Amino acid sequence: IAFLQKLSPMLTVHASLSQGYSPPTFFEVISPQGAIDLSLEPERGTNYELGIRADLLGKALQLELTAYRMQLKDAILPETQADGQTLFFNKGETRQDGIEVKASWQHTQLPGWELLRLWSAYSYQPYEFKDYLKEGNQLEGNSLPGVPLHQLIVGVDARISSGFYGQLTLKHYG
């Protein structure tokens, strides 16, 4: 379910609620011995999102701010066994809150240039374990592994009148 409201020619707000699931991958359901684990359930998630977008300077400058929360149930997580083998289990819930900020400036009136666009996107994503179903639960409230707290991506897109196009993108995760 989504909602979009144009507050003015330059300002738009949006909100959404969505649900879905992600079935286990082939890698997750096959044990090291080759057996298929039929007990592994799909991960199920609910996502809430709220944002605002501004189109300024005749839409040459666009700014967007979005906040979201995804609650994931039946999270599929790996567990290393005493013999060193890794098996996957539905182990609980995660909460994936985040904020995304995007900015884009585009100029199409420069002599000899068809397009010059500067853009950036920043994400703050302090994802954490909410409930972890294991004795000695030491993951409760900890960050999810493999998910950087900060992401920054900046870029330049350019196309000159002769048709040549170039793009430069820099990404930083940390």
Coordinates of N, CA, C and O in Angstrom, one line a residue:
I1 N 0.9 -1.2 0.0 CA 0.0 0.0 0.0 C 0.9 1.2 0.0 O 1.9 1.3 0.8
A2 N 0.6 2.1 -0.9 CA 1.5 3.3 -1.0 C 0.6 4.6 -1.1 O -0.5 4.5 -1.6
F3 N 1.2 5.7 -0.6 CA 0.5 7.0 -0.6 C 1.5 8.0 -1.1 O 2.6 8.0 -0.6
L4 N 1.1 8.9 -2.0 CA 1.9 10.0 -2.5 C 1.0 11.2 -2.5 O -0.1 11.2 -3.1
Q5 N 1.5 12.3 -2.0 CA 0.8 13.6 -2.0 C 1.7 14.7 -2.4 O 2.8 14.9 -1.8
K6 N 1.3 15.4 -3.4 CA 2.0 16.5 -3.9 C 1.6 17.8 -3.1 O 0.4 18.2 -3.2
L7 N 2.4 18.3 -2.2 CA 2.0 19.4 -1.4 C 2.1 20.7 -2.1 O 1.4 21.7 -1.8
S8 N 3.0 20.8 -3.1 CA 3.2 22.0 -3.9 C 3.9 21.5 -5.2 O 4.3 20.4 -5.3
P9 N 4.1 22.4 -6.2 CA 4.8 22.0 -7.4 C 6.2 21.5 -7.1 O 6.8 20.8 -7.9
M10 N 6.7 21.9 -6.0 CA 8.1 21.5 -5.6 C 8.3 20.5 -4.5 O 9.3 19.9 -4.3
L11 N 7.2 20.1 -3.8 CA 7.3 19.3 -2.6 C 6.3 18.1 -2.7 O 5.1 18.3 -2.9
T12 N 6.8 16.9 -2.4 CA 6.0 15.7 -2.5 C 6.4 14.9 -1.2 O 7.5 14.8 -0.9
V13 N 5.4 14.3 -0.6 CA 5.6 13.3 0.5 C 5.0 12.0 0.1 O 4.1 11.9 -0.7
H14 N 5.6 10.9 0.6 CA 5.2 9.6 0.3 C 5.3 8.7 1.5 O 6.1 8.9 2.4
A15 N 4.5 7.7 1.5 CA 4.5 6.7 2.6 C 4.1 5.4 2.0 O 3.3 5.3 1.0
S16 N 4.6 4.3 2.6 CA 4.2 3.0 2.1 C 4.3 1.9 3.2 O 5.0 2.1 4.2
L17 N 3.5 0.9 3.0 CA 3.5 -0.3 3.9 C 3.6 -1.5 2.9 O 2.7 -1.6 2.0
S18 N 4.5 -2.4 3.1 CA 4.6 -3.5 2.3 C 5.0 -4.8 3.1 O 5.6 -4.6 4.1
Q19 N 4.6 -5.9 2.6 CA 5.0 -7.2 3.2 C 5.4 -8.1 2.1 O 5.0 -8.0 1.0
G20 N 6.3 -9.0 2.5 CA 6.8 -10.0 1.6 C 7.5 -11.1 2.3 O 7.6 -11.2 3.5
Y21 N 8.1 -12.0 1.5 CA 8.8 -13.1 2.1 C 10.0 -13.5 1.1 O 9.9 -13.1 -0.1
S22 N 11.0 -14.1 1.7 CA 12.1 -14.6 0.9 C 12.4 -16.0 1.2 O 12.8 -16.3 2.4
P23 N 12.2 -16.9 0.3 CA 12.4 -18.3 0.6 C 13.9 -18.6 0.7 O 14.7 -17.9 0.2
P24 N 14.2 -19.7 1.4 CA 15.7 -20.0 1.6 C 16.3 -20.3 0.2 O 15.6 -20.8 -0.7
T25 N 17.6 -20.0 0.1 CA 18.3 -20.3 -1.1 C 18.7 -21.8 -1.2 O 18.7 -22.5 -0.2
F26 N 19.1 -22.2 -2.4 CA 19.6 -23.6 -2.5 C 20.7 -23.9 -1.6 O 20.8 -24.9 -0.9
F27 N 21.6 -22.9 -1.5 CA 22.8 -23.1 -0.6 C 22.4 -23.3 0.9 O 23.0 -24.0 1.6
E28 N 21.3 -22.6 1.3 CA 20.9 -22.7 2.7 C 20.1 -24.0 3.0 O 20.2 -24.4 4.2
V29 N 19.4 -24.6 2.1 CA 18.7 -25.8 2.4 C 19.5 -27.1 2.2 O 19.0 -28.1 2.6
I30 N 20.6 -27.0 1.5 CA 21.4 -28.2 1.3 C 22.5 -28.3 2.4 O 23.3 -27.4 2.6
S31 N 22.5 -29.5 3.2 CA 23.5 -29.7 4.2 C 24.8 -30.1 3.6 O 24.8 -30.5 2.4
P32 N 25.9 -30.0 4.3 CA 27.2 -30.4 3.8 C 27.2 -31.9 3.3 O 28.0 -32.2 2.4
Q33 N 26.3 -32.7 3.8 CA 26.2 -34.1 3.4 C 25.3 -34.2 2.1 O 25.1 -35.3 1.6
G34 N 24.7 -33.2 1.7 CA 23.8 -33.2 0.5 C 22.4 -33.4 0.8 O 21.5 -33.5 -0.1
A35 N 22.0 -33.5 2.1 CA 20.6 -33.7 2.4 C 19.8 -32.3 2.3 O 20.4 -31.3 2.5
I36 N 18.6 -32.4 2.0 CA 17.7 -31.2 1.9 C 17.0 -31.0 3.2 O 16.3 -31.9 3.7
D37 N 17.1 -29.8 3.8 CA 16.5 -29.4 5.0 C 15.1 -28.8 4.7 O 15.0 -27.7 4.3
L38 N 14.0 -29.6 4.9 CA 12.7 -29.1 4.6 C 12.1 -28.3 5.7 O 11.0 -27.8 5.5
S39 N 12.8 -28.2 6.8 CA 12.2 -27.5 8.0 C 12.5 -26.0 7.9 O 11.9 -25.2 8.6
L40 N 13.4 -25.5 7.0 CA 13.7 -24.1 6.9 C 12.6 -23.4 6.2 O 12.1 -23.7 5.1
E41 N 12.1 -22.4 6.9 CA 10.9 -21.5 6.5 C 11.4 -20.3 5.8 O 12.5 -19.8 6.0
P42 N 10.6 -19.7 5.0 CA 10.9 -18.4 4.4 C 11.1 -17.3 5.4 O 10.4 -17.3 6.4
E43 N 11.9 -16.3 5.2 CA 12.0 -15.1 6.0 C 10.7 -14.3 5.6 O 10.4 -14.2 4.4
R44 N 10.1 -13.6 6.6 CA 9.0 -12.8 6.3 C 9.2 -11.4 6.8 O 9.7 -11.2 8.0
G45 N 8.9 -10.4 6.0 CA 9.2 -9.1 6.4 C 8.0 -8.1 6.2 O 7.2 -8.3 5.3
T46 N 8.0 -7.1 7.0 CA 7.1 -5.9 6.9 C 7.9 -4.7 6.8 O 8.8 -4.5 7.7
N47 N 7.6 -3.8 5.8 CA 8.4 -2.6 5.7 C 7.5 -1.4 5.7 O 6.4 -1.4 5.1
Y48 N 7.9 -0.4 6.5 CA 7.3 0.9 6.7 C 8.2 1.9 6.1 O 9.4 1.9 6.5
E49 N 7.7 2.9 5.3 CA 8.6 3.9 4.7 C 7.8 5.2 4.7 O 6.6 5.3 4.4
L50 N 8.6 6.3 5.0 CA 8.0 7.7 5.0 C 9.1 8.6 4.4 O 10.3 8.5 4.8
G51 N 8.7 9.4 3.4 CA 9.7 10.3 2.8 C 9.2 11.6 2.3 O 8.0 11.8 2.2
I52 N 10.1 12.5 1.9 CA 9.8 13.8 1.4 C 10.8 14.0 0.2 O 11.9 13.7 0.3
R53 N 10.3 14.7 -0.8 CA 11.1 15.0 -2.0 C 10.9 16.4 -2.4 O 9.7 16.9 -2.5
A54 N 11.9 17.1 -2.7 CA 11.8 18.5 -3.1 C 12.5 18.6 -4.5 O 13.6 18.2 -4.7
D55 N 11.8 19.3 -5.5 CA 12.3 19.6 -6.8 C 12.5 21.1 -6.8 O 11.5 21.8 -6.8
L56 N 13.7 21.5 -6.9 CA 14.1 23.0 -6.8 C 14.7 23.4 -8.1 O 15.2 22.6 -8.9
L57 N 14.8 24.7 -8.3 CA 15.5 25.3 -9.4 C 15.0 24.8 -10.7 O 15.7 24.3 -11.6
G58 N 13.7 24.7 -10.9 CA 13.1 24.2 -12.1 C 13.4 22.7 -12.3 O 13.6 22.2 -13.4
K59 N 13.4 22.0 -11.2 CA 13.7 20.5 -11.2 C 15.2 20.2 -11.5 O 15.6 19.0 -11.7
A60 N 16.1 21.2 -11.6 CA 17.5 21.0 -11.8 C 18.1 20.4 -10.5 O 19.1 19.7 -10.6
L61 N 17.6 20.7 -9.3 CA 18.1 20.2 -8.1 C 17.0 19.4 -7.4 O 15.9 19.9 -7.2
Q62 N 17.3 18.2 -7.1 CA 16.3 17.3 -6.4 C 16.9 16.8 -5.1 O 18.1 16.4 -5.1
L63 N 16.2 16.9 -4.0 CA 16.6 16.5 -2.7 C 15.5 15.5 -2.2 O 14.3 15.7 -2.4
E64 N 15.9 14.4 -1.6 CA 15.0 13.4 -1.0 C 15.5 12.9 0.3 O 16.7 12.6 0.5
L65 N 14.6 12.7 1.2 CA 14.9 12.2 2.5 C 13.8 11.1 2.8 O 12.6 11.3 2.7
T66 N 14.3 9.9 3.1 CA 13.4 8.8 3.4 C 13.8 8.0 4.7 O 15.0 7.8 4.8
A67 N 12.9 7.7 5.5 CA 13.1 6.9 6.7 C 12.3 5.6 6.5 O 11.2 5.6 6.0
Y68 N 12.9 4.5 7.0 CA 12.2 3.2 6.9 C 12.5 2.3 8.0 O 13.5 2.5 8.8
R69 N 11.6 1.3 8.2 CA 11.8 0.3 9.2 C 11.3 -1.0 8.5 O 10.2 -1.1 8.1
M70 N 12.2 -2.0 8.5 CA 11.8 -3.3 8.1 C 12.0 -4.3 9.2 O 13.0 -4.4 9.8
Q71 N 10.9 -5.0 9.5 CA 10.9 -6.0 10.6 C 10.9 -7.4 9.9 O 10.0 -7.7 9.2
L72 N 12.0 -8.1 10.1 CA 12.1 -9.4 9.5 C 12.0 -10.5 10.5 O 12.6 -10.5 11.5
K73 N 11.0 -11.4 10.2 CA 10.8 -12.6 11.1 C 11.3 -13.8 10.5 O 11.4 -13.9 9.3
D74 N 11.6 -14.8 11.3 CA 12.1 -16.1 10.8 C 13.4 -15.9 10.0 O 13.6 -16.6 9.0
A75 N 14.3 -15.0 10.5 CA 15.5 -14.7 9.8 C 16.3 -16.0 9.7 O 16.5 -16.8 10.6
I76 N 16.9 -16.2 8.5 CA 17.7 -17.4 8.2 C 19.1 -17.0 8.5 O 19.7 -16.1 7.8
L77 N 19.7 -17.6 9.5 CA 21.1 -17.3 9.9 C 21.9 -18.6 10.0 O 21.4 -19.7 10.3
P78 N 23.2 -18.4 9.7 CA 24.1 -19.6 9.8 C 24.5 -19.9 11.2 O 24.6 -19.1 12.1
E79 N 24.8 -21.2 11.5 CA 25.3 -21.6 12.8 C 26.3 -22.7 12.5 O 26.1 -23.7 11.8
T80 N 27.5 -22.5 13.0 CA 28.6 -23.4 12.8 C 28.5 -24.5 13.9 O 28.5 -24.2 15.1
Q81 N 28.5 -25.7 13.5 CA 28.4 -26.9 14.3 C 29.8 -27.2 14.9 O 30.8 -26.7 14.5
A82 N 29.8 -28.1 16.0 CA 31.0 -28.5 16.6 C 32.0 -29.2 15.7 O 33.2 -29.0 15.8
D83 N 31.5 -29.8 14.6 CA 32.4 -30.4 13.6 C 32.9 -29.5 12.5 O 33.5 -29.9 11.6
G84 N 32.5 -28.2 12.7 CA 33.0 -27.2 11.7 C 32.1 -26.9 10.5 O 32.3 -26.0 9.7
Q85 N 31.0 -27.7 10.4 CA 30.1 -27.5 9.3 C 29.1 -26.4 9.6 O 28.7 -26.2 10.8
T86 N 28.7 -25.7 8.6 CA 27.7 -24.6 8.8 C 26.4 -25.1 8.3 O 26.2 -25.5 7.2
L87 N 25.4 -24.9 9.2 CA 24.0 -25.2 8.8 C 23.2 -23.9 9.0 O 23.6 -23.0 9.7
F88 N 22.0 -23.8 8.4 CA 21.2 -22.6 8.4 C 19.9 -22.9 9.2 O 19.3 -24.0 9.0
F89 N 19.5 -22.0 10.0 CA 18.3 -22.1 10.8 C 17.5 -20.8 10.8 O 18.0 -19.8 10.7
N90 N 16.1 -21.0 11.0 CA 15.3 -19.8 11.3 C 15.6 -19.4 12.7 O 15.2 -20.2 13.6
K91 N 16.2 -18.3 13.0 CA 16.7 -18.0 14.3 C 16.1 -16.8 15.0 O 16.6 -16.3 16.0
G92 N 15.1 -16.2 14.4 CA 14.5 -15.0 15.2 C 14.2 -13.9 14.3 O 13.8 -14.1 13.1
E93 N 14.4 -12.7 14.8 CA 14.0 -11.5 14.1 C 15.1 -10.5 14.0 O 16.0 -10.5 14.9
T94 N 15.0 -9.6 13.0 CA 15.9 -8.5 12.9 C 15.1 -7.2 12.7 O 13.9 -7.3 12.3
R95 N 15.6 -6.1 13.1 CA 15.0 -4.8 12.8 C 16.0 -4.0 12.0 O 17.1 -3.8 12.4
Q96 N 15.5 -3.6 10.8 CA 16.3 -2.9 9.9 C 15.8 -1.5 9.7 O 15.0 -1.2 8.8
D97 N 16.2 -0.6 10.6 CA 15.8 0.8 10.5 C 16.9 1.5 9.6 O 18.0 1.2 9.6
G98 N 16.5 2.6 9.0 CA 17.4 3.3 8.2 C 16.9 4.7 7.7 O 15.7 4.9 7.7
I99 N 17.9 5.5 7.3 CA 17.6 6.8 6.7 C 18.4 6.9 5.4 O 19.6 6.6 5.4
E100 N 17.7 7.4 4.4 CA 18.4 7.6 3.1 C 18.3 9.1 2.7 O 17.2 9.6 2.8
V101 N 19.4 9.7 2.3 CA 19.3 11.0 1.8 C 19.9 11.0 0.4 O 21.0 10.5 0.2
K102 N 19.2 11.6 -0.6 CA 19.7 11.7 -1.9 C 19.7 13.1 -2.4 O 18.8 13.9 -2.1
A103 N 20.6 13.5 -3.2 CA 20.7 14.8 -3.8 C 21.2 14.6 -5.3 O 22.0 13.8 -5.6
S104 N 20.6 15.4 -6.2 CA 21.0 15.4 -7.6 C 20.9 16.8 -8.2 O 19.9 17.5 -8.0
W105 N 21.9 17.2 -8.9 CA 21.9 18.5 -9.6 C 22.2 18.2 -11.1 O 23.1 17.5 -11.4
Q106 N 21.3 18.7 -12.0 CA 21.5 18.4 -13.4 C 21.4 19.7 -14.2 O 20.5 20.5 -13.9
H107 N 22.3 19.8 -15.1 CA 22.3 21.0 -16.0 C 22.3 20.6 -17.4 O 23.2 19.8 -17.8
T108 N 21.4 21.1 -18.2 CA 21.3 20.7 -19.6 C 21.5 21.9 -20.5 O 21.3 21.8 -21.7
Q109 N 21.9 23.1 -20.0 CA 22.0 24.3 -20.8 C 23.5 24.7 -21.0 O 23.7 25.9 -21.4
L110 N 24.4 23.9 -20.8 CA 25.8 24.3 -21.0 C 26.2 24.1 -22.5 O 25.9 23.1 -23.0
P111 N 26.9 25.1 -23.1 CA 27.3 24.9 -24.5 C 28.2 23.7 -24.7 O 29.1 23.5 -23.9
G112 N 27.8 22.9 -25.7 CA 28.6 21.7 -26.0 C 28.3 20.5 -25.1 O 28.8 19.4 -25.4
W113 N 27.4 20.7 -24.1 CA 27.1 19.5 -23.3 C 25.6 19.2 -23.4 O 24.8 20.1 -23.4
E114 N 25.2 18.0 -23.5 CA 23.8 17.6 -23.5 C 23.4 17.4 -22.1 O 22.2 17.6 -21.7
L115 N 24.3 16.9 -21.2 CA 24.0 16.6 -19.9 C 25.2 16.7 -18.9 O 26.3 16.2 -19.3
L116 N 25.0 17.3 -17.8 CA 26.0 17.2 -16.7 C 25.2 17.1 -15.4 O 24.3 17.9 -15.1
R117 N 25.4 15.9 -14.8 CA 24.6 15.6 -13.5 C 25.6 15.2 -12.4 O 26.4 14.3 -12.6
L118 N 25.4 15.9 -11.3 CA 26.2 15.5 -10.1 C 25.2 14.9 -9.1 O 24.1 15.5 -8.9
W119 N 25.5 13.8 -8.5 CA 24.5 13.2 -7.6 C 25.2 12.5 -6.4 O 26.4 12.2 -6.5
S120 N 24.5 12.3 -5.4 CA 25.0 11.6 -4.2 C 23.8 10.9 -3.5 O 22.7 11.3 -3.6
A121 N 24.2 9.9 -2.7 CA 23.2 9.2 -1.9 C 24.0 8.7 -0.6 O 25.1 8.2 -0.7
Y122 N 23.3 8.9 0.5 CA 23.9 8.5 1.8 C 22.8 7.7 2.5 O 21.7 8.0 2.5
S123 N 23.3 6.6 3.1 CA 22.4 5.7 3.9 C 23.0 5.5 5.3 O 24.2 5.2 5.4
Y124 N 22.2 5.6 6.3 CA 22.5 5.3 7.7 C 21.6 4.1 8.0 O 20.4 4.2 8.0
Q125 N 22.2 2.9 8.3 CA 21.4 1.7 8.5 C 21.9 0.9 9.7 O 22.7 -0.1 9.6
P126 N 21.5 1.3 10.9 CA 21.9 0.6 12.1 C 21.0 -0.7 12.3 O 20.3 -0.8 13.3
Y127 N 21.1 -1.6 11.4 CA 20.3 -2.9 11.5 C 20.8 -3.7 12.7 O 22.0 -3.8 13.0
E128 N 19.9 -4.3 13.4 CA 20.2 -5.1 14.6 C 19.3 -6.3 14.8 O 18.3 -6.4 14.2
F129 N 19.9 -7.2 15.5 CA 19.1 -8.4 15.9 C 18.1 -8.0 17.0 O 18.4 -7.3 17.9
K130 N 16.8 -8.4 16.8 CA 15.8 -8.1 17.8 C 15.6 -9.3 18.7 O 15.6 -9.1 19.9
D131 N 15.3 -10.4 18.2 CA 15.2 -11.7 18.9 C 16.0 -12.7 18.3 O 16.0 -12.9 17.0
Y132 N 16.8 -13.4 19.0 CA 17.7 -14.4 18.5 C 17.5 -15.7 19.3 O 17.7 -15.7 20.5
L133 N 17.0 -16.7 18.7 CA 16.5 -17.9 19.4 C 17.7 -18.9 19.5 O 17.9 -19.8 18.7
K134 N 18.5 -18.7 20.6 CA 19.6 -19.6 20.9 C 19.9 -19.4 22.3 O 19.8 -18.4 22.9
E135 N 20.4 -20.5 23.0 CA 20.8 -20.4 24.4 C 21.9 -19.5 24.5 O 22.8 -19.4 23.6
G136 N 22.0 -18.7 25.6 CA 23.0 -17.7 25.8 C 23.0 -16.6 24.7 O 24.0 -16.2 24.2
N137 N 21.8 -16.2 24.4 CA 21.5 -15.2 23.4 C 22.5 -14.0 23.5 O 22.3 -13.1 24.4
Q138 N 23.5 -13.9 22.7 CA 24.5 -12.8 22.8 C 24.4 -11.9 21.7 O 25.1 -10.9 21.5
L139 N 23.4 -12.1 20.8 CA 23.3 -11.3 19.6 C 22.2 -10.2 19.8 O 22.2 -9.3 19.0
E140 N 21.3 -10.3 20.7 CA 20.3 -9.4 21.0 C 20.8 -8.0 21.0 O 21.7 -7.6 21.8
G141 N 20.3 -7.1 20.1 CA 20.7 -5.7 20.1 C 22.0 -5.5 19.3 O 22.3 -4.3 19.1
N142 N 22.7 -6.5 18.9 CA 23.9 -6.3 18.1 C 23.6 -6.0 16.7 O 22.6 -6.4 16.1
S143 N 24.6 -5.4 16.0 CA 24.5 -5.1 14.6 C 24.5 -6.4 13.7 O 25.1 -7.3 14.1
L144 N 23.8 -6.3 12.6 CA 23.8 -7.4 11.7 C 25.2 -7.5 11.0 O 25.7 -6.5 10.5
P145 N 25.8 -8.6 10.9 CA 27.1 -8.7 10.2 C 26.9 -8.5 8.7 O 25.9 -8.9 8.1
G146 N 27.9 -7.9 8.1 CA 27.9 -7.7 6.7 C 27.1 -6.5 6.2 O 27.0 -6.3 5.0
V147 N 26.5 -5.8 7.1 CA 25.7 -4.6 6.7 C 26.5 -3.4 7.3 O 26.5 -3.1 8.5
P148 N 27.1 -2.5 6.4 CA 27.8 -1.4 6.9 C 26.8 -0.3 7.5 O 25.7 -0.2 7.0
L149 N 27.3 0.3 8.6 CA 26.4 1.3 9.2 C 26.2 2.5 8.3 O 25.1 3.1 8.3
H150 N 27.2 2.9 7.5 CA 27.1 4.1 6.7 C 27.4 3.6 5.2 O 28.3 2.8 5.0
Q151 N 26.7 4.2 4.3 CA 27.1 4.1 2.9 C 27.0 5.4 2.2 O 26.0 6.2 2.4
L152 N 28.0 5.8 1.4 CA 28.0 7.0 0.7 C 28.4 6.7 -0.7 O 29.4 6.1 -1.0
I153 N 27.6 7.2 -1.7 CA 27.9 7.0 -3.1 C 27.7 8.4 -3.7 O 26.7 9.1 -3.5
V154 N 28.7 8.8 -4.5 CA 28.7 10.0 -5.2 C 29.0 9.8 -6.7 O 29.8 8.8 -7.0
G155 N 28.5 10.6 -7.6 CA 28.8 10.4 -9.0 C 28.6 11.6 -9.8 O 28.0 12.6 -9.4
V156 N 29.2 11.5 -11.0 CA 29.1 12.5 -12.1 C 28.7 11.7 -13.4 O 29.4 10.7 -13.7
D157 N 27.7 12.2 -14.0 CA 27.3 11.7 -15.3 C 27.4 12.9 -16.3 O 27.0 14.0 -16.0
A158 N 28.0 12.6 -17.5 CA 28.2 13.7 -18.5 C 28.1 13.1 -19.9 O 28.5 12.0 -20.2
R159 N 27.4 13.9 -20.7 CA 27.3 13.6 -22.1 C 27.5 14.8 -22.9 O 26.8 15.9 -22.7
I160 N 28.4 14.8 -23.9 CA 28.7 16.0 -24.7 C 27.9 15.9 -26.0 O 27.3 14.8 -26.3
S161 N 27.8 17.0 -26.7 CA 26.9 17.1 -27.9 C 27.3 16.0 -28.9 O 26.4 15.6 -29.7
S162 N 28.5 15.6 -29.0 CA 28.9 14.6 -30.0 C 28.4 13.2 -29.7 O 28.6 12.3 -30.5
G163 N 27.8 13.1 -28.5 CA 27.3 11.8 -28.1 C 28.1 11.0 -27.1 O 27.7 9.9 -26.7
F164 N 29.3 11.4 -26.9 CA 30.1 10.7 -25.9 C 29.6 10.8 -24.5 O 29.1 11.9 -24.1
Y165 N 29.6 9.7 -23.8 CA 29.0 9.7 -22.4 C 30.0 9.1 -21.5 O 30.8 8.2 -21.8
G166 N 30.1 9.7 -20.3 CA 31.0 9.2 -19.2 C 30.3 9.2 -17.9 O 29.4 10.0 -17.6
Q167 N 30.7 8.3 -17.0 CA 30.2 8.2 -15.7 C 31.3 7.9 -14.7 O 32.1 7.0 -15.0
L168 N 31.3 8.6 -13.6 CA 32.3 8.3 -12.6 C 31.5 8.1 -11.3 O 30.7 9.0 -10.9
T169 N 31.7 7.0 -10.6 CA 31.0 6.7 -9.4 C 32.0 6.3 -8.3 O 32.8 5.4 -8.6
L170 N 31.9 6.9 -7.1 CA 32.7 6.5 -6.0 C 31.8 6.0 -4.9 O 30.8 6.6 -4.6
K171 N 32.2 4.9 -4.3 CA 31.4 4.3 -3.2 C 32.3 4.1 -2.0 O 33.4 3.7 -2.0
H172 N 31.7 4.5 -0.8 CA 32.4 4.2 0.5 C 31.4 3.6 1.4 O 30.3 4.0 1.6
Y173 N 31.9 2.5 2.0 CA 31.1 1.7 3.0 C 31.8 1.7 4.3 O 33.0 1.4 4.3
G174 N 31.2 1.9 5.4 CA 31.9 1.8 6.6 C 31.0 2.0 7.8 O 29.8 2.2 7.7

